[in-house]
Amino acid sequence: MLQAIQHLGRSGLDFFQRTGRAHILFSQILIGIYSLLPRLGLLVQQVYSVGVLSLLIIVVSGLFVGMVLGLQGYNTLVDFGAEESLGVVVALSLVRELGPVVTALLFAGRAGSALTAEIGLMKATEQLSAMEMMAVDPVRRVLSPRFLAGFISMPLLAAIFSAVGVLGGYFVGVGLLGVDEGAYWSQMQASVDYHEDIMNGVIKSIAFGVVVTWIAVFEGYDAVPTSEGVSRATTRTVVHSSLAVLGLDFILTALMFGES
Amino acid sequence: MTNSDPVLLKVRDLHFSRGSRKIFDGVDIDIERGKVTAIMGPSGTGKTTLLRLIGGQLHPARGSIEIDGQRVNKLGHSALYTLRKRMGMLFQNGALLTDMNVFDNVAFPLREHTDLTEDMIRDLVLMKLHAVGLRGARDLMPSELSGGMARRVALARAIALDPMIMLYDEPFTGQDPISMGVLVRLIRELNDALGLTSIIVSHDIAEASSIADHIYLLSNGKVVAHGSADDLAESESEWAQQFLKGLPDGPVPFHYQAEDYLSDLLNGVNGR
């Protein structure tokens, strides 16, 4: 019993210490972004490795998710004779929810884990330490550009995911199942609101971008510098950021659409 | 500034612990300007920790470390980083940045801290690489280098900003005789040619004593003996004699602390 209480106390202290370290690091990263301004090359390089290299998985997933939405939506709507509204169903599902959320989950698996592993290995092989001794702050040089790249890439990737998904829904709905092409596009145009739907989706994906990249760089920077430590940190990145995205999605959805 | 002081680095009453384990328990060290000083001791005596304390990556529990008149443990972030620009450190495994080739690794501190043109950076990098004999390896990636070559590249990188003090963390560990000879020669020659002050942390007695002007022997958190290699060879300290001659038993016992051998055997499995 006493041991269980001790264990609980230790875990609690660990949790608060880690949370504290994560927040301190977050503020250091934000300060570090300022010093990035004259060195945009570093940022471009990271946007490439974090964002551009994630494009393939985002595009392919977006296409399939859109196609499945087309099929499922059609089967439900056709019972009510409302298959012309397929465009609205597909677009709203993607823009409001699936675009930001699925992109964030895929991003955590593809780019987040890579970020953690890269930073963790740099720590384990003393590269971060060597930078410190060369009077180069690793937070500014390594972490800030990666964080900013994630922050920029996520909304763009989510937008691409949604756009490809809408096309996927179009291929299945209009191409295979015979929904009227004009109805598909015009109903979508009439029902999807720029502020209410698109901007809220963008805000969501910005929030997810911050959270996922923050978790990824923190886990890498805070990893125990051994191969086991890095592998644990990588797993934690995927698990924690996926849970954070889903939890945050509920809160944001409740705030944005709760009263309407 | 105390530029005329012959002692460049002063460690006074240094105390440092990891958890409940005392690493340093009142250590005093003087490193003279322009000299090569070796700090030796068995594994686990905190030699690498000492370098990290000197570099300001760790903070002592008590005592002070003063480099060229500046108290390392009292410096703010930017003052510490300014001081580090005048320090070079060679890590045990080289710690080269794995996503850059040899040339870019050596150019890294120059690009970070100076506004030199690429032409000038190229000249400087080639000069540093030539000094360690690896000008021809400039396009190789760190994964293509042998351990000895990686350490030489890291050495070229460490001297890129012409530091006043060089810290070497176990530079000879795991080297074949040829690379060991190369490193020994390089450390001495660079020290004399560039007017550096070098601190070598090592447990390779023969190599370190062959180039060190002064040697400190550390054990159990204290300085056990110090002096030139000849002084130490004649030292009366039993510990120093055991370490320098590599004797398996002595003040550092061969056996880890355990209960009586006979009773341990007779206790059987139940006694664990």
Coordinates of C-alpha atoms in Angstrom, one line a residue:
Chain A
M1 CA 0.0 0.0 0.0
L2 CA 2.7 2.4 1.1
Q3 CA 4.6 1.4 -2.1
A4 CA 1.6 2.2 -4.2
I5 CA 1.4 5.7 -2.7
Q6 CA 5.1 6.2 -3.1
H7 CA 4.8 5.1 -6.8
L8 CA 1.9 7.5 -7.3
G9 CA 3.8 10.3 -5.7
R10 CA 6.8 9.7 -7.8
S11 CA 4.8 9.5 -11.0
G12 CA 2.9 12.7 -10.1
L13 CA 6.2 14.5 -9.5
D14 CA 7.7 13.2 -12.8
F15 CA 4.6 14.3 -14.6
F16 CA 4.7 17.8 -13.3
Q17 CA 8.4 18.1 -13.8
R18 CA 8.1 17.0 -17.4
T19 CA 5.2 19.4 -18.0
G20 CA 7.2 22.2 -16.5
R21 CA 10.2 21.3 -18.7
A22 CA 7.9 21.1 -21.8
H23 CA 6.6 24.6 -21.1
I24 CA 10.0 26.1 -20.5
L25 CA 11.2 24.5 -23.7
F26 CA 8.1 25.9 -25.5
S27 CA 8.9 29.4 -24.5
Q28 CA 12.6 29.0 -25.5
I29 CA 11.5 27.7 -28.9
L30 CA 9.2 30.7 -29.4
I31 CA 12.0 33.1 -28.4
G32 CA 14.3 31.1 -30.8
I33 CA 11.9 31.7 -33.7
Y34 CA 12.9 35.4 -33.6
S35 CA 16.5 34.6 -34.4
L36 CA 15.3 32.5 -37.4
L37 CA 14.2 35.6 -39.3
P38 CA 17.5 36.3 -40.9
R39 CA 18.1 32.6 -41.7
L40 CA 15.1 31.5 -43.6
G41 CA 17.1 28.9 -45.4
L42 CA 17.0 26.7 -42.2
L43 CA 13.2 27.0 -42.2
V44 CA 12.8 26.1 -45.8
Q45 CA 15.0 23.0 -45.3
Q46 CA 12.8 21.9 -42.4
V47 CA 9.5 22.7 -44.2
Y48 CA 10.8 20.4 -46.9
S49 CA 11.6 17.5 -44.6
V50 CA 8.6 17.9 -42.3
G51 CA 6.0 19.1 -44.8
V52 CA 6.9 18.2 -48.4
L53 CA 8.1 14.7 -47.5
S54 CA 4.7 14.1 -45.8
L55 CA 2.8 15.0 -48.9
L56 CA 2.6 11.5 -50.4
I57 CA 0.9 9.9 -47.4
I58 CA -1.4 12.9 -47.0
V59 CA -2.5 12.8 -50.7
V60 CA -3.0 9.1 -50.8
S61 CA -4.9 9.0 -47.5
G62 CA -7.0 12.0 -48.5
L63 CA -8.0 10.4 -51.7
F64 CA -9.1 7.2 -50.1
V65 CA -10.9 8.9 -47.2
G66 CA -12.7 11.1 -49.8
M67 CA -13.7 8.0 -51.8
V68 CA -15.0 6.2 -48.8
L69 CA -17.0 9.3 -47.7
G70 CA -18.4 9.3 -51.2
L71 CA -19.5 5.7 -51.0
Q72 CA -20.9 5.8 -47.5
G73 CA -22.5 9.2 -48.0
Y74 CA -24.2 8.1 -51.2
N75 CA -25.6 4.9 -49.6
T76 CA -27.1 6.8 -46.7
L77 CA -28.4 9.8 -48.8
V78 CA -29.9 7.7 -51.5
D79 CA -32.4 6.3 -49.0
F80 CA -33.8 9.8 -48.6
G81 CA -33.5 10.7 -52.2
A82 CA -30.9 13.3 -51.2
E83 CA -27.9 12.0 -53.1
E84 CA -27.5 15.4 -54.7
S85 CA -26.2 16.6 -51.3
L86 CA -23.3 14.3 -51.5
G87 CA -20.9 17.1 -52.2
V88 CA -22.0 18.9 -49.0
V89 CA -21.5 15.8 -46.9
V90 CA -18.1 15.1 -48.3
A91 CA -16.9 18.6 -48.1
L92 CA -18.2 19.4 -44.6
S93 CA -16.9 16.1 -43.1
L94 CA -13.5 16.8 -44.6
V95 CA -13.1 20.5 -44.0
R96 CA -14.5 20.5 -40.5
E97 CA -13.2 17.3 -39.1
L98 CA -11.5 14.6 -41.1
G99 CA -9.1 17.0 -42.9
P100 CA -7.5 18.5 -39.7
V101 CA -7.8 15.4 -37.5
V102 CA -6.6 12.7 -39.9
T103 CA -3.8 14.9 -41.2
A104 CA -2.7 15.6 -37.7
L105 CA -2.7 11.8 -36.8
L106 CA -0.8 11.0 -40.0
F107 CA 1.6 13.9 -39.4
A108 CA 2.3 12.6 -35.9
G109 CA 3.1 9.2 -37.3
R110 CA 5.1 10.3 -40.2
A111 CA 6.8 13.6 -39.3
G112 CA 6.4 13.7 -35.5
S113 CA 8.1 10.4 -34.9
A114 CA 10.9 11.3 -37.3
L115 CA 11.5 14.6 -35.5
T116 CA 11.7 12.9 -32.1
A117 CA 14.0 10.2 -33.4
E118 CA 16.2 12.7 -35.1
I119 CA 16.5 15.1 -32.2
G120 CA 16.8 12.2 -29.7
L121 CA 19.7 10.6 -31.7
M122 CA 21.4 14.0 -32.0
K123 CA 21.3 14.1 -28.2
A124 CA 22.4 10.5 -27.8
T125 CA 25.4 11.0 -30.1
E126 CA 26.3 14.3 -28.3
Q127 CA 25.6 16.4 -31.4
L128 CA 23.5 18.8 -29.3
S129 CA 26.1 18.9 -26.6
A130 CA 28.8 19.7 -29.3
M131 CA 26.6 22.5 -30.6
E132 CA 26.4 24.0 -27.1
M133 CA 30.2 23.8 -26.8
M134 CA 30.5 25.6 -30.1
A135 CA 28.4 28.4 -28.6
V136 CA 25.4 27.4 -30.9
D137 CA 22.2 27.2 -29.0
P138 CA 20.6 23.9 -30.1
V139 CA 17.1 25.1 -29.2
R140 CA 17.5 28.0 -31.7
R141 CA 19.4 26.1 -34.3
V142 CA 17.7 22.7 -34.2
L143 CA 14.3 22.9 -32.4
S144 CA 12.9 26.3 -33.4
P145 CA 13.1 25.7 -37.2
R146 CA 11.6 22.3 -36.8
F147 CA 8.8 23.6 -34.7
L148 CA 8.0 26.5 -37.0
A149 CA 8.1 24.1 -40.0
G150 CA 5.5 21.9 -38.3
F151 CA 3.3 24.9 -37.5
I152 CA 3.4 26.1 -41.1
S153 CA 3.1 22.6 -42.7
M154 CA 0.1 21.3 -40.8
P155 CA -2.6 23.7 -42.1
L156 CA -1.3 23.4 -45.6
L157 CA -1.3 19.6 -45.5
A158 CA -4.8 19.6 -44.0
A159 CA -5.9 21.8 -46.9
I160 CA -4.4 19.5 -49.4
F161 CA -5.9 16.5 -47.6
S162 CA -9.4 18.1 -47.8
A163 CA -9.0 19.2 -51.4
V164 CA -7.9 15.7 -52.5
G165 CA -10.6 14.1 -50.4
V166 CA -13.3 16.3 -52.2
L167 CA -11.9 15.0 -55.5
G168 CA -12.0 11.4 -54.2
G169 CA -15.7 11.9 -53.3
Y170 CA -16.3 13.3 -56.7
F171 CA -14.7 10.4 -58.5
V172 CA -16.8 7.9 -56.6
G173 CA -20.0 9.9 -56.3
V174 CA -20.2 11.5 -59.8
G175 CA -17.9 9.1 -61.7
L176 CA -19.1 5.7 -60.4
L177 CA -22.4 6.2 -58.7
G178 CA -24.0 8.7 -61.1
V179 CA -24.6 11.8 -58.8
D180 CA -25.2 14.9 -60.9
E181 CA -22.0 16.8 -61.4
G182 CA -23.5 20.2 -61.2
A183 CA -25.4 19.3 -58.0
Y184 CA -22.2 18.0 -56.4
W185 CA -20.3 21.2 -56.9
S186 CA -23.1 23.8 -56.6
Q187 CA -24.5 22.4 -53.4
M188 CA -21.0 22.3 -51.9
Q189 CA -20.5 25.9 -52.9
A190 CA -23.8 27.0 -51.5
S191 CA -23.5 25.2 -48.1
V192 CA -19.8 25.4 -47.2
D193 CA -19.2 28.7 -45.4
Y194 CA -15.8 30.3 -45.5
H195 CA -15.7 31.5 -41.9
E196 CA -17.9 28.9 -40.2
D197 CA -16.4 25.8 -41.9
I198 CA -13.2 26.5 -43.7
M199 CA -11.6 28.9 -41.2
N200 CA -12.6 26.8 -38.2
G201 CA -10.9 23.8 -39.9
V202 CA -7.8 25.9 -40.5
I203 CA -7.8 27.1 -36.8
K204 CA -8.0 23.4 -35.8
S205 CA -5.2 22.3 -37.9
I206 CA -3.0 25.2 -36.7
A207 CA -3.7 24.2 -33.1
F208 CA -2.9 20.5 -34.0
G209 CA 0.3 21.7 -35.7
V210 CA 1.5 23.5 -32.6
V211 CA 0.6 20.6 -30.3
V212 CA 2.0 17.7 -32.4
T213 CA 5.3 19.5 -33.2
W214 CA 5.7 20.7 -29.7
I215 CA 5.3 17.1 -28.3
A216 CA 7.6 15.7 -31.0
V217 CA 10.5 18.2 -30.4
F218 CA 10.1 18.0 -26.6
E219 CA 10.1 14.2 -26.5
G220 CA 13.3 14.2 -28.7
Y221 CA 15.0 16.9 -26.6
D222 CA 14.0 15.3 -23.3
A223 CA 14.7 11.7 -24.4
V224 CA 17.0 9.5 -22.3
P225 CA 20.2 9.5 -24.5
T226 CA 20.3 5.8 -25.2
S227 CA 18.8 3.7 -28.1
E228 CA 16.1 2.4 -25.7
G229 CA 15.4 6.0 -24.5
V230 CA 15.0 7.3 -28.1
S231 CA 12.7 4.4 -29.1
R232 CA 10.5 5.1 -26.1
A233 CA 10.4 8.8 -26.8
T234 CA 9.4 8.1 -30.4
T235 CA 6.5 5.8 -29.2
R236 CA 5.4 8.5 -26.7
T237 CA 5.3 11.1 -29.4
V238 CA 2.9 9.1 -31.5
V239 CA 0.7 8.1 -28.6
H240 CA 0.6 11.4 -26.8
S241 CA 0.2 13.6 -29.9
S242 CA -2.6 11.3 -31.2
L243 CA -4.5 11.5 -27.9
A244 CA -3.8 15.2 -27.7
V245 CA -5.2 15.8 -31.2
L246 CA -8.4 13.8 -30.5
G247 CA -9.0 15.4 -27.1
L248 CA -8.3 18.9 -28.4
D249 CA -10.5 18.2 -31.4
F250 CA -13.5 17.6 -29.1
I251 CA -12.8 20.8 -27.1
L252 CA -12.3 22.9 -30.3
T253 CA -15.4 21.4 -31.9
A254 CA -17.5 22.1 -28.8
L255 CA -16.2 25.7 -28.8
M256 CA -16.8 26.3 -32.5
F257 CA -19.9 24.4 -33.3
G258 CA -21.4 23.7 -29.8
E259 CA -24.0 26.5 -29.8
S260 CA -25.1 26.5 -33.4
Chain B
M1 CA 41.0 40.7 -17.7
T2 CA 43.9 38.9 -16.2
N3 CA 45.7 38.1 -19.4
S4 CA 49.1 38.3 -17.7
D5 CA 48.2 35.6 -15.2
P6 CA 50.1 32.5 -16.2
V7 CA 47.3 30.4 -14.8
L8 CA 44.5 30.4 -17.4
L9 CA 42.0 28.1 -15.6
K10 CA 41.6 27.9 -11.9
V11 CA 39.4 25.3 -10.3
R12 CA 38.9 25.9 -6.6
D13 CA 37.2 23.7 -3.9
L14 CA 35.0 22.0 -6.6
H15 CA 32.1 20.0 -5.3
F16 CA 29.7 18.1 -7.5
S17 CA 27.4 15.2 -6.9
R18 CA 25.1 13.0 -9.0
G19 CA 22.3 11.9 -6.8
S20 CA 23.8 10.7 -3.5
R21 CA 27.2 9.9 -5.3
K22 CA 29.9 12.5 -4.7
I23 CA 31.9 13.0 -7.9
F24 CA 34.1 15.9 -6.8
D25 CA 34.8 16.6 -3.2
G26 CA 37.0 19.7 -2.9
V27 CA 39.1 19.6 -6.1
D28 CA 41.7 22.3 -6.8
I29 CA 43.3 22.5 -10.3
D30 CA 45.4 25.1 -12.0
I31 CA 45.9 24.9 -15.8
E32 CA 48.8 27.0 -17.0
R33 CA 48.6 29.0 -20.2
G34 CA 50.2 27.4 -23.3
K35 CA 50.7 24.1 -21.6
V36 CA 49.2 20.7 -22.2
T37 CA 47.7 19.4 -19.0
A38 CA 46.4 15.8 -18.6
I39 CA 43.8 14.9 -16.1
M40 CA 43.9 11.2 -15.5
G41 CA 42.1 8.7 -13.3
P42 CA 40.2 5.4 -13.6
S43 CA 36.8 5.2 -15.4
G44 CA 34.0 6.7 -13.4
T45 CA 36.1 9.4 -11.5
G46 CA 34.2 12.1 -13.3
K47 CA 36.8 13.2 -15.8
T48 CA 34.2 13.9 -18.5
T49 CA 32.1 15.6 -15.9
L50 CA 35.0 17.9 -15.1
L51 CA 35.1 19.0 -18.8
R52 CA 31.4 19.7 -18.8
L53 CA 31.7 21.8 -15.6
I54 CA 34.5 23.7 -17.3
G55 CA 32.4 24.2 -20.4
G56 CA 29.5 25.4 -18.2
Q57 CA 27.2 22.6 -19.3
L58 CA 26.9 21.5 -15.6
H59 CA 26.9 23.6 -12.5
P60 CA 29.0 22.8 -9.4
A61 CA 27.3 22.4 -6.1
R62 CA 30.1 24.4 -4.5
G63 CA 33.4 26.0 -5.5
S64 CA 34.4 27.9 -8.6
I65 CA 35.8 27.5 -12.0
E66 CA 37.5 30.6 -13.4
I67 CA 38.7 30.8 -17.0
D68 CA 40.8 33.9 -18.0
G69 CA 39.3 35.8 -15.0
Q70 CA 35.7 34.8 -15.7
R71 CA 33.8 32.7 -13.3
V72 CA 32.1 30.1 -15.6
N73 CA 29.4 29.1 -13.1
K74 CA 28.4 32.7 -12.5
L75 CA 28.0 33.7 -16.2
G76 CA 24.7 34.5 -17.8
H77 CA 23.6 32.7 -21.0
S78 CA 25.0 35.1 -23.5
A79 CA 28.3 35.7 -21.6
L80 CA 28.7 31.9 -21.3
Y81 CA 28.1 31.5 -25.1
T82 CA 30.6 34.3 -25.8
L83 CA 33.2 32.5 -23.6
R84 CA 32.5 29.2 -25.4
K85 CA 33.4 30.7 -28.7
R86 CA 37.0 30.8 -27.3
M87 CA 36.8 27.2 -26.2
G88 CA 37.1 24.1 -28.3
M89 CA 36.0 20.7 -27.3
L90 CA 36.8 17.3 -28.8
F91 CA 34.2 14.8 -27.9
Q92 CA 35.0 11.2 -27.3
N93 CA 33.1 10.0 -30.4
G94 CA 33.7 13.2 -32.4
A95 CA 30.0 14.3 -32.2
L96 CA 30.1 15.3 -35.9
L97 CA 26.7 16.6 -37.3
T98 CA 25.6 13.5 -39.2
D99 CA 23.5 15.4 -41.8
M100 CA 26.5 17.4 -43.1
N101 CA 29.7 16.4 -44.9
V102 CA 33.2 16.9 -43.5
F103 CA 33.6 20.3 -45.1
D104 CA 30.3 21.6 -43.7
N105 CA 31.0 20.3 -40.3
V106 CA 34.2 22.2 -40.1
A107 CA 32.6 25.3 -41.6
F108 CA 29.7 25.1 -39.2
P109 CA 31.1 27.2 -36.3
L110 CA 32.4 29.7 -38.9
R111 CA 29.1 30.1 -40.6
E112 CA 27.3 30.4 -37.3
H113 CA 29.5 33.0 -35.7
T114 CA 31.1 35.0 -38.5
D115 CA 30.0 37.0 -41.5
L116 CA 32.9 35.7 -43.7
T117 CA 32.3 35.2 -47.4
E118 CA 32.0 31.6 -48.6
D119 CA 35.4 32.1 -50.3
M120 CA 37.1 32.9 -47.0
I121 CA 35.3 30.1 -45.2
R122 CA 36.5 27.7 -47.9
D123 CA 40.1 28.8 -47.4
L124 CA 39.8 28.5 -43.6
V125 CA 38.1 25.1 -43.7
L126 CA 40.8 23.7 -46.0
M127 CA 43.5 25.1 -43.8
K128 CA 42.0 23.4 -40.7
L129 CA 41.5 20.2 -42.6
H130 CA 45.0 20.3 -44.0
A131 CA 46.3 20.7 -40.4
V132 CA 44.7 17.4 -39.5
G133 CA 45.6 15.8 -42.8
L134 CA 42.1 15.4 -44.1
R135 CA 41.8 18.0 -46.8
G136 CA 41.1 15.2 -49.3
A137 CA 38.2 13.9 -47.2
R138 CA 36.2 17.1 -47.4
D139 CA 33.3 15.6 -49.3
L140 CA 32.9 12.5 -47.2
M141 CA 29.9 12.1 -44.9
P142 CA 30.6 11.3 -41.2
S143 CA 29.3 7.8 -41.6
E144 CA 32.0 7.1 -44.2
L145 CA 34.8 8.0 -41.8
S146 CA 36.8 5.7 -39.5
G147 CA 36.8 6.5 -35.8
G148 CA 40.2 8.1 -36.0
M149 CA 39.3 10.2 -39.0
A150 CA 36.1 11.4 -37.3
R151 CA 38.1 12.5 -34.3
R152 CA 40.5 14.4 -36.6
V153 CA 37.6 16.1 -38.4
A154 CA 36.1 17.0 -35.0
L155 CA 39.5 18.4 -34.0
A156 CA 39.6 20.6 -37.1
R157 CA 36.1 21.8 -36.3
A158 CA 37.1 22.5 -32.7
I159 CA 40.0 24.7 -33.8
A160 CA 38.0 26.5 -36.5
L161 CA 37.4 29.6 -34.4
D162 CA 41.0 29.6 -33.1
P163 CA 40.1 29.0 -29.5
M164 CA 42.3 29.9 -26.5
I165 CA 41.7 26.6 -24.7
M166 CA 41.1 23.1 -26.1
L167 CA 39.4 20.4 -24.1
Y168 CA 39.9 16.8 -25.1
D169 CA 37.6 14.1 -23.8
E170 CA 39.4 10.7 -23.9
P171 CA 41.0 11.4 -27.3
F172 CA 42.9 8.1 -27.4
T173 CA 40.2 5.6 -26.5
G174 CA 39.5 3.0 -29.1
Q175 CA 42.2 4.1 -31.5
D176 CA 44.5 1.8 -33.4
P177 CA 48.2 2.5 -32.9
I178 CA 48.6 4.6 -36.0
S179 CA 45.6 6.9 -35.4
M180 CA 46.7 7.1 -31.7
G181 CA 50.2 8.3 -32.8
V182 CA 48.6 10.8 -35.2
L183 CA 46.4 12.2 -32.5
V184 CA 49.1 12.4 -29.9
R185 CA 51.3 14.4 -32.4
L186 CA 48.4 16.6 -33.5
I187 CA 47.4 17.6 -30.0
R188 CA 51.0 18.6 -29.1
E189 CA 51.7 20.3 -32.4
L190 CA 48.4 22.2 -32.5
N191 CA 48.9 23.4 -29.0
D192 CA 52.4 24.8 -29.7
A193 CA 51.7 26.1 -33.2
L194 CA 48.4 27.8 -32.4
G195 CA 49.4 28.9 -28.9
L196 CA 46.6 27.0 -27.3
T197 CA 46.2 25.7 -23.8
S198 CA 45.1 22.1 -23.8
I199 CA 43.4 19.9 -21.2
I200 CA 43.4 16.2 -22.0
V201 CA 41.1 13.9 -20.0
S202 CA 42.4 10.4 -20.4
H203 CA 43.3 7.1 -18.8
D204 CA 45.8 6.2 -21.5
I205 CA 48.9 6.8 -19.3
A206 CA 51.7 6.3 -21.9
E207 CA 50.1 8.6 -24.5
A208 CA 48.9 11.3 -22.2
S209 CA 52.2 11.4 -20.2
S210 CA 54.2 11.6 -23.5
I211 CA 52.8 15.0 -24.4
A212 CA 51.5 16.4 -21.1
D213 CA 53.6 19.1 -19.4
H214 CA 51.6 18.6 -16.2
I215 CA 49.5 15.7 -15.0
Y216 CA 46.7 15.6 -12.4
L217 CA 45.6 12.2 -11.0
L218 CA 42.0 12.1 -9.7
S219 CA 40.4 9.4 -7.5
N220 CA 37.4 9.4 -5.3
G221 CA 36.6 13.0 -6.0
K222 CA 40.0 14.3 -5.0
V223 CA 43.3 15.2 -6.6
V224 CA 45.6 12.3 -5.5
A225 CA 48.8 13.6 -7.0
H226 CA 50.0 16.1 -9.6
G227 CA 53.2 17.1 -11.2
S228 CA 55.2 16.3 -14.4
A229 CA 55.3 12.7 -15.6
D230 CA 58.7 12.3 -14.0
D231 CA 57.5 13.7 -10.6
L232 CA 54.6 11.3 -10.7
A233 CA 56.7 8.3 -11.5
E234 CA 58.7 9.0 -8.3
S235 CA 55.5 9.8 -6.3
E236 CA 55.2 8.0 -3.0
S237 CA 51.4 7.8 -3.3
E238 CA 50.5 4.1 -3.4
W239 CA 47.4 5.0 -5.4
A240 CA 49.5 6.9 -8.0
Q241 CA 51.9 3.9 -8.3
Q242 CA 49.0 1.5 -8.8
F243 CA 47.4 3.6 -11.5
L244 CA 50.6 4.5 -13.4
K245 CA 51.8 0.9 -13.3
G246 CA 48.4 -0.6 -13.9
L247 CA 48.6 -3.0 -11.0
P248 CA 45.5 -5.1 -10.6
D249 CA 45.4 -4.8 -6.8
G250 CA 46.3 -2.0 -4.4
P251 CA 44.4 0.9 -2.8
V252 CA 41.9 0.3 -5.6
P253 CA 41.0 -3.3 -4.7
F254 CA 40.6 -6.0 -7.3
H255 CA 37.5 -7.3 -5.6
Y256 CA 34.3 -5.4 -5.4
Q257 CA 33.3 -5.1 -1.7
A258 CA 31.8 -8.4 -0.7
E259 CA 31.4 -10.7 2.4
D260 CA 34.0 -13.3 3.3
Y261 CA 34.6 -15.7 0.4
L262 CA 34.5 -18.9 2.4
S263 CA 31.3 -18.1 4.2
D264 CA 29.7 -16.9 1.0
L265 CA 30.4 -20.2 -0.7
L266 CA 29.2 -22.2 2.3
N267 CA 25.9 -20.3 2.5
G268 CA 24.6 -22.1 -0.6
V269 CA 21.7 -20.9 -2.7
N270 CA 19.7 -19.6 0.2
G271 CA 22.3 -17.1 1.0
R272 CA 22.0 -15.6 -2.5

